[in-house]
CSV table of C-alpha atoms and ligand atoms in Angstrom, one decimal:
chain,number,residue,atom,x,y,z
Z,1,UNK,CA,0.0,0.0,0.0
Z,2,UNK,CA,1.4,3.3,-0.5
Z,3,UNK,CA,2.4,5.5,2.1
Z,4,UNK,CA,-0.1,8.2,1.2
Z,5,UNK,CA,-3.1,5.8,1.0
Z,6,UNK,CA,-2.1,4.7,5.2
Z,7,UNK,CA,-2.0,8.6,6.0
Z,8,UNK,CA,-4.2,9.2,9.4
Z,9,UNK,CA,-5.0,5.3,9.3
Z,10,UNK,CA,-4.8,3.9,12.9
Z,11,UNK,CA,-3.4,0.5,13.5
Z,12,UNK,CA,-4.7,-1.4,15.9
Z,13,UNK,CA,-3.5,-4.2,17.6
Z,14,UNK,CA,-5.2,-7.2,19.8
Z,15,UNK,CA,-5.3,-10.7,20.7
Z,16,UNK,CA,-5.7,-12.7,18.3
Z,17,UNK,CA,-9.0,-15.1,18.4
Z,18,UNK,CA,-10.1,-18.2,16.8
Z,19,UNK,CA,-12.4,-15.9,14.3
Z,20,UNK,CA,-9.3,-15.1,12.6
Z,21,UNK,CA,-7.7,-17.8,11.7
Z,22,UNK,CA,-9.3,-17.8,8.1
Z,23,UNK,CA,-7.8,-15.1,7.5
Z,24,UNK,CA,-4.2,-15.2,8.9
Z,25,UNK,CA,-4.2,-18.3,6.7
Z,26,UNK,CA,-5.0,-16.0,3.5
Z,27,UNK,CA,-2.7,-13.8,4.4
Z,28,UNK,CA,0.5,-15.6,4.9
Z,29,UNK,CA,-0.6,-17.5,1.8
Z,30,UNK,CA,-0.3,-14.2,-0.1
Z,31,UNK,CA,2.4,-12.7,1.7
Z,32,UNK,CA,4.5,-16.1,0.5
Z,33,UNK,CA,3.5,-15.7,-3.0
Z,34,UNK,CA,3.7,-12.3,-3.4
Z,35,UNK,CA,6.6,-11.1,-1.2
Z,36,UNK,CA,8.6,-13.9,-0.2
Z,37,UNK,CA,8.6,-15.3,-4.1
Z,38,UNK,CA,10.4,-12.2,-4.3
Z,39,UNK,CA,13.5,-13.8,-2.4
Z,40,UNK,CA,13.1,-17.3,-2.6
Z,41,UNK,CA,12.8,-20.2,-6.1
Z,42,UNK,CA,9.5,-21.6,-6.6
Z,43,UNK,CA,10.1,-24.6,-5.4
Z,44,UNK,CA,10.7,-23.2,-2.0
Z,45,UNK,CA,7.6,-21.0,-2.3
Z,46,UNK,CA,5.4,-24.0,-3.5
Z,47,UNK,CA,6.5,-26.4,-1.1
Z,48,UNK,CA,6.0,-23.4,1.8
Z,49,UNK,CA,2.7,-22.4,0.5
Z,50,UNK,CA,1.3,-26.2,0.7
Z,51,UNK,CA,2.3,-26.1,4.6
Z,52,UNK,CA,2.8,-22.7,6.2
Z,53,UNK,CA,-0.2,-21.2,6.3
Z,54,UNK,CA,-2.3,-24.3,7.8
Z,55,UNK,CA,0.7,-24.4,10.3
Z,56,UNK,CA,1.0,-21.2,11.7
Z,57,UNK,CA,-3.0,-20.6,11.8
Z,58,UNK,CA,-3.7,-23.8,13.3
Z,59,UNK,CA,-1.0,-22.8,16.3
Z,60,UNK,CA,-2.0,-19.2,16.6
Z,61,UNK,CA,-4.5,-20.3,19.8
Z,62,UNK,CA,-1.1,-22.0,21.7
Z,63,UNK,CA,1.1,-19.4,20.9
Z,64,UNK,CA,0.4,-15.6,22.2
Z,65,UNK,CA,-0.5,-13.9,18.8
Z,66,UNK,CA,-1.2,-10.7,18.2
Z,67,UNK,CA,-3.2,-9.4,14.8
Z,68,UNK,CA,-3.1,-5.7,13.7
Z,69,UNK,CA,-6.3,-4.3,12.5
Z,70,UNK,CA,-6.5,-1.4,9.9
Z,71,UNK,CA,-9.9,-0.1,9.1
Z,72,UNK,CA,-11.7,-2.9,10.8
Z,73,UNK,CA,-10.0,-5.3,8.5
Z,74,UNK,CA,-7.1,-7.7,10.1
Z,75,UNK,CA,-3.7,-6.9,7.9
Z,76,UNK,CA,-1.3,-8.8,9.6
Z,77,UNK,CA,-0.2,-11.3,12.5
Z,78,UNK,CA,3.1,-11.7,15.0
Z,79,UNK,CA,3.5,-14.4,18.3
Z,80,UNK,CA,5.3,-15.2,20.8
Z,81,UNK,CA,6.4,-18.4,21.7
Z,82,UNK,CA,8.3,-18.8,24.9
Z,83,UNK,CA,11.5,-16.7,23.8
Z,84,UNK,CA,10.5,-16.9,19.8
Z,85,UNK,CA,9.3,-14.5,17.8
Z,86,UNK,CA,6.6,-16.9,15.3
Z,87,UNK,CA,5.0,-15.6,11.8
Z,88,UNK,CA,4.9,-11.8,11.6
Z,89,UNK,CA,3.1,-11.9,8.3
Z,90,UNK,CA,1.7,-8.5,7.1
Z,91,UNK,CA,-1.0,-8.1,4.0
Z,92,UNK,CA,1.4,-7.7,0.7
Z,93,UNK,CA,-1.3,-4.0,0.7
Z,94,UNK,CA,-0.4,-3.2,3.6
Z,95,UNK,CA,3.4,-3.7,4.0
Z,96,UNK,CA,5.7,-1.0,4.6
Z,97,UNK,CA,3.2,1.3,6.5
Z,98,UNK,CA,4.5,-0.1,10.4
Z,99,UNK,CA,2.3,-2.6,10.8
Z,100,UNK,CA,4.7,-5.1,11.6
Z,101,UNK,CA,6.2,-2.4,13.9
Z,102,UNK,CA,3.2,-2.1,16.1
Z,103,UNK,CA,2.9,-5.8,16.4
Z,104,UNK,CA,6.5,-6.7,16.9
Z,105,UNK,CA,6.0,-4.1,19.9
Z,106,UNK,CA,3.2,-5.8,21.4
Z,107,UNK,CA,5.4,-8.9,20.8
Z,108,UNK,CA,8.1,-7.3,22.8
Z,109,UNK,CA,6.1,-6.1,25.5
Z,110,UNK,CA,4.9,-9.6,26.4
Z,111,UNK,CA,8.4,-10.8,26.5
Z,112,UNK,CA,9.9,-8.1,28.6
Z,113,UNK,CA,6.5,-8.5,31.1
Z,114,UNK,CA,7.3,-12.5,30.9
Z,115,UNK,CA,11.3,-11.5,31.7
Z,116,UNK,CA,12.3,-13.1,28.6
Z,117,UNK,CA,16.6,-12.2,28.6
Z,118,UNK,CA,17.2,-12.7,24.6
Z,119,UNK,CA,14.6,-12.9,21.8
Z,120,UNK,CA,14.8,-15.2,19.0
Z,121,UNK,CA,14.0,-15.6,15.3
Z,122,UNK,CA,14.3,-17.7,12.5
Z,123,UNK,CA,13.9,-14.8,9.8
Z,124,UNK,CA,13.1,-15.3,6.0
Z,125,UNK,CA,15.9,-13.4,4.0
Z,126,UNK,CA,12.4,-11.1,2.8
Z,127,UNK,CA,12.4,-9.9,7.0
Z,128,UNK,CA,15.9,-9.7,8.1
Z,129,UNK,CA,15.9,-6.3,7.2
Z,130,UNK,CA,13.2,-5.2,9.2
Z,131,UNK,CA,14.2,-7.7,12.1
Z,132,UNK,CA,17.7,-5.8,11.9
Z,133,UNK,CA,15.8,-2.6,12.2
Z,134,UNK,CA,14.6,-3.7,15.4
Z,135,UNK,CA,18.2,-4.2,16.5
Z,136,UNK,CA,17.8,-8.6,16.4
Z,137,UNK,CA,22.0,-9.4,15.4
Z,138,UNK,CA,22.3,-12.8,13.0
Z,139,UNK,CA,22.8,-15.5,15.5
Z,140,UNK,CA,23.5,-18.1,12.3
Z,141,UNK,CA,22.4,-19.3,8.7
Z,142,UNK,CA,20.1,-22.5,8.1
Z,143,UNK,CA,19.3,-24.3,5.1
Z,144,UNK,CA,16.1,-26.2,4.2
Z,145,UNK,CA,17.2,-27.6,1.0
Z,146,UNK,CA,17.0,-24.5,-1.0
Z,147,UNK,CA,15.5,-22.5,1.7
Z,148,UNK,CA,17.7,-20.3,3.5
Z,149,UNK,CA,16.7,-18.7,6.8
Z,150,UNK,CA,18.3,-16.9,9.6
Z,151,UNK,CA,18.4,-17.2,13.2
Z,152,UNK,CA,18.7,-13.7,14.7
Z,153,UNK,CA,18.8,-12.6,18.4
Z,154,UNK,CA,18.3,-9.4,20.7
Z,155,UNK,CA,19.0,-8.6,23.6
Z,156,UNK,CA,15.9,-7.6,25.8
Z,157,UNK,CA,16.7,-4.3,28.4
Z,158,UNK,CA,15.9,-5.3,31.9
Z,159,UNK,CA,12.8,-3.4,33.1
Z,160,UNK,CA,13.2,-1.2,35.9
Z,161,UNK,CA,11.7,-1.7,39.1
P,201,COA,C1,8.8,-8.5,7.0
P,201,COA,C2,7.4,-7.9,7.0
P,201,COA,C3,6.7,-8.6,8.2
P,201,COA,C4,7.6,-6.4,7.4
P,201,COA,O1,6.2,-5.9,7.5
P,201,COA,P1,5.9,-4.3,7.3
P,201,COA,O2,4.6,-4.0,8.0
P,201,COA,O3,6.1,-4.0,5.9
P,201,COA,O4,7.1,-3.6,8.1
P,201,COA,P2,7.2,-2.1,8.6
P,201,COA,O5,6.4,-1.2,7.7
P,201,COA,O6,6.8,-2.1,10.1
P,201,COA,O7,8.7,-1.8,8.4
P,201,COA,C5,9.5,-1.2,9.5
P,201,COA,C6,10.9,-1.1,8.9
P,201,COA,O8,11.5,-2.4,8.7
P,201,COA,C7,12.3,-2.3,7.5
P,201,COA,N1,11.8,-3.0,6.4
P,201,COA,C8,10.5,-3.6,6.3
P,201,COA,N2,10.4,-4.3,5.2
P,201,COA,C9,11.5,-4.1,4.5
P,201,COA,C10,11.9,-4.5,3.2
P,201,COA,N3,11.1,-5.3,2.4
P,201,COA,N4,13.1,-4.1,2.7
P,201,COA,C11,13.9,-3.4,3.5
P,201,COA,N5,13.6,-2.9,4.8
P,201,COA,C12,12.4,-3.3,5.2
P,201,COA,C13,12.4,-0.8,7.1
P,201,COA,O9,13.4,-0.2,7.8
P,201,COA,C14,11.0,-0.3,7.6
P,201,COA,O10,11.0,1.1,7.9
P,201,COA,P3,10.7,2.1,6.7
P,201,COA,O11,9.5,1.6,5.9
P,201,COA,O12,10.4,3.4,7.4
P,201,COA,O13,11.9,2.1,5.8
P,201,COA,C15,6.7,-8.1,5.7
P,201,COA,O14,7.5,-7.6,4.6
P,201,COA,C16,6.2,-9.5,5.4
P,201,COA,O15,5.1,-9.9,5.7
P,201,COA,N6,7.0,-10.2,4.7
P,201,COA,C17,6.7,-11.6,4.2
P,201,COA,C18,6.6,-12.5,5.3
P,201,COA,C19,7.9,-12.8,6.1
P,201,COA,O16,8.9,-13.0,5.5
P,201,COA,N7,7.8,-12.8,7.4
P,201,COA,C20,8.8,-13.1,8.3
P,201,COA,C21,8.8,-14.5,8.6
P,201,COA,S1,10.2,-14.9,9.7
């Protein structure tokens, strides 16, 4: 989406409920074919589309996920898992406008309220710049076959008393 068309647009962000996971599952569907193909063959993209999305929607009730809402509509999704950061997905319309911003910082918050020491990742090579952004250091490369991903890690401030 461009910049202009998110002008004055609030982002909400919530829990997420079992009412959405229809369409978490669209969006990291499109998400993989229409950002990720970006960075990744098609064999990876194929293989990841056939998987991914039934996978992160159907643990989206174990993990504590998050979705951001943008004119009532749900745009994109980020969890927590223990010390993991799990599926930030945003709308292909709607990236680049901070949703993933607000929702990695309700991801955050949770950790730093649950004392988590050192957040984790396994980014795509699509998100490791915005994970960067955030200050997450690469930790190590890993290969899936022809799928490469990296583990990344940051530090989490101590809160104060
Ligand atoms: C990675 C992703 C979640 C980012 O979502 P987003 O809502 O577009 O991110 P934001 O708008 O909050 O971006 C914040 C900053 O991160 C960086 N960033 C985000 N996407 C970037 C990109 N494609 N290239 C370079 N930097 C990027 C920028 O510094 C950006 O700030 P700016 O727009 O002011 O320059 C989104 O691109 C996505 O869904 N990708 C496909 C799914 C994926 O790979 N998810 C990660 C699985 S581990």
């Amino acid at each position: 989406m461009k910049e202009t068309a998110m002008l004055g647009k609030q982002i909400a962000i919530r829990r997420a409920t079992a009412d959405d996971l229809p369409t978490v599952h669209d969006i990291v569907l499109r998400a993989l074919r229409e950002t990720n193909a970006k960075d990744y063959p098609g064999s990876v993209i194929n293989r990841l589309v056939l998987t991914l999305p039934e996978k992160i929607s159907s643990n989206l009730e174990t993990w504590h996920a998050f979705v951001a809402i943008v004119d009532g509509r749900v745009v994109g999704t980020a969890s927590l898992s223990g010390d993991t950061v799990k599926s930030v997905f945003v709308d292909p319309d709607y990236q680049r406008s901070g949703v993933a911003t607000k929702l990695m910082s309700a991801v955050e918050n949770v950790a730093l309220a649950q004392s988590v020491r050192a957040l984790n990742v396994q980014s795509s090579i699509t998100a490791q710049p915005f994970y960067a952004k955030w200050g997450f250091k690469i930790v190590r490369e890993e290969f899936f076959g022809e799928e490469r991903t990296i583990v990344m890690s940051k530090a989490i401030p101590v809160a104060p008393d």
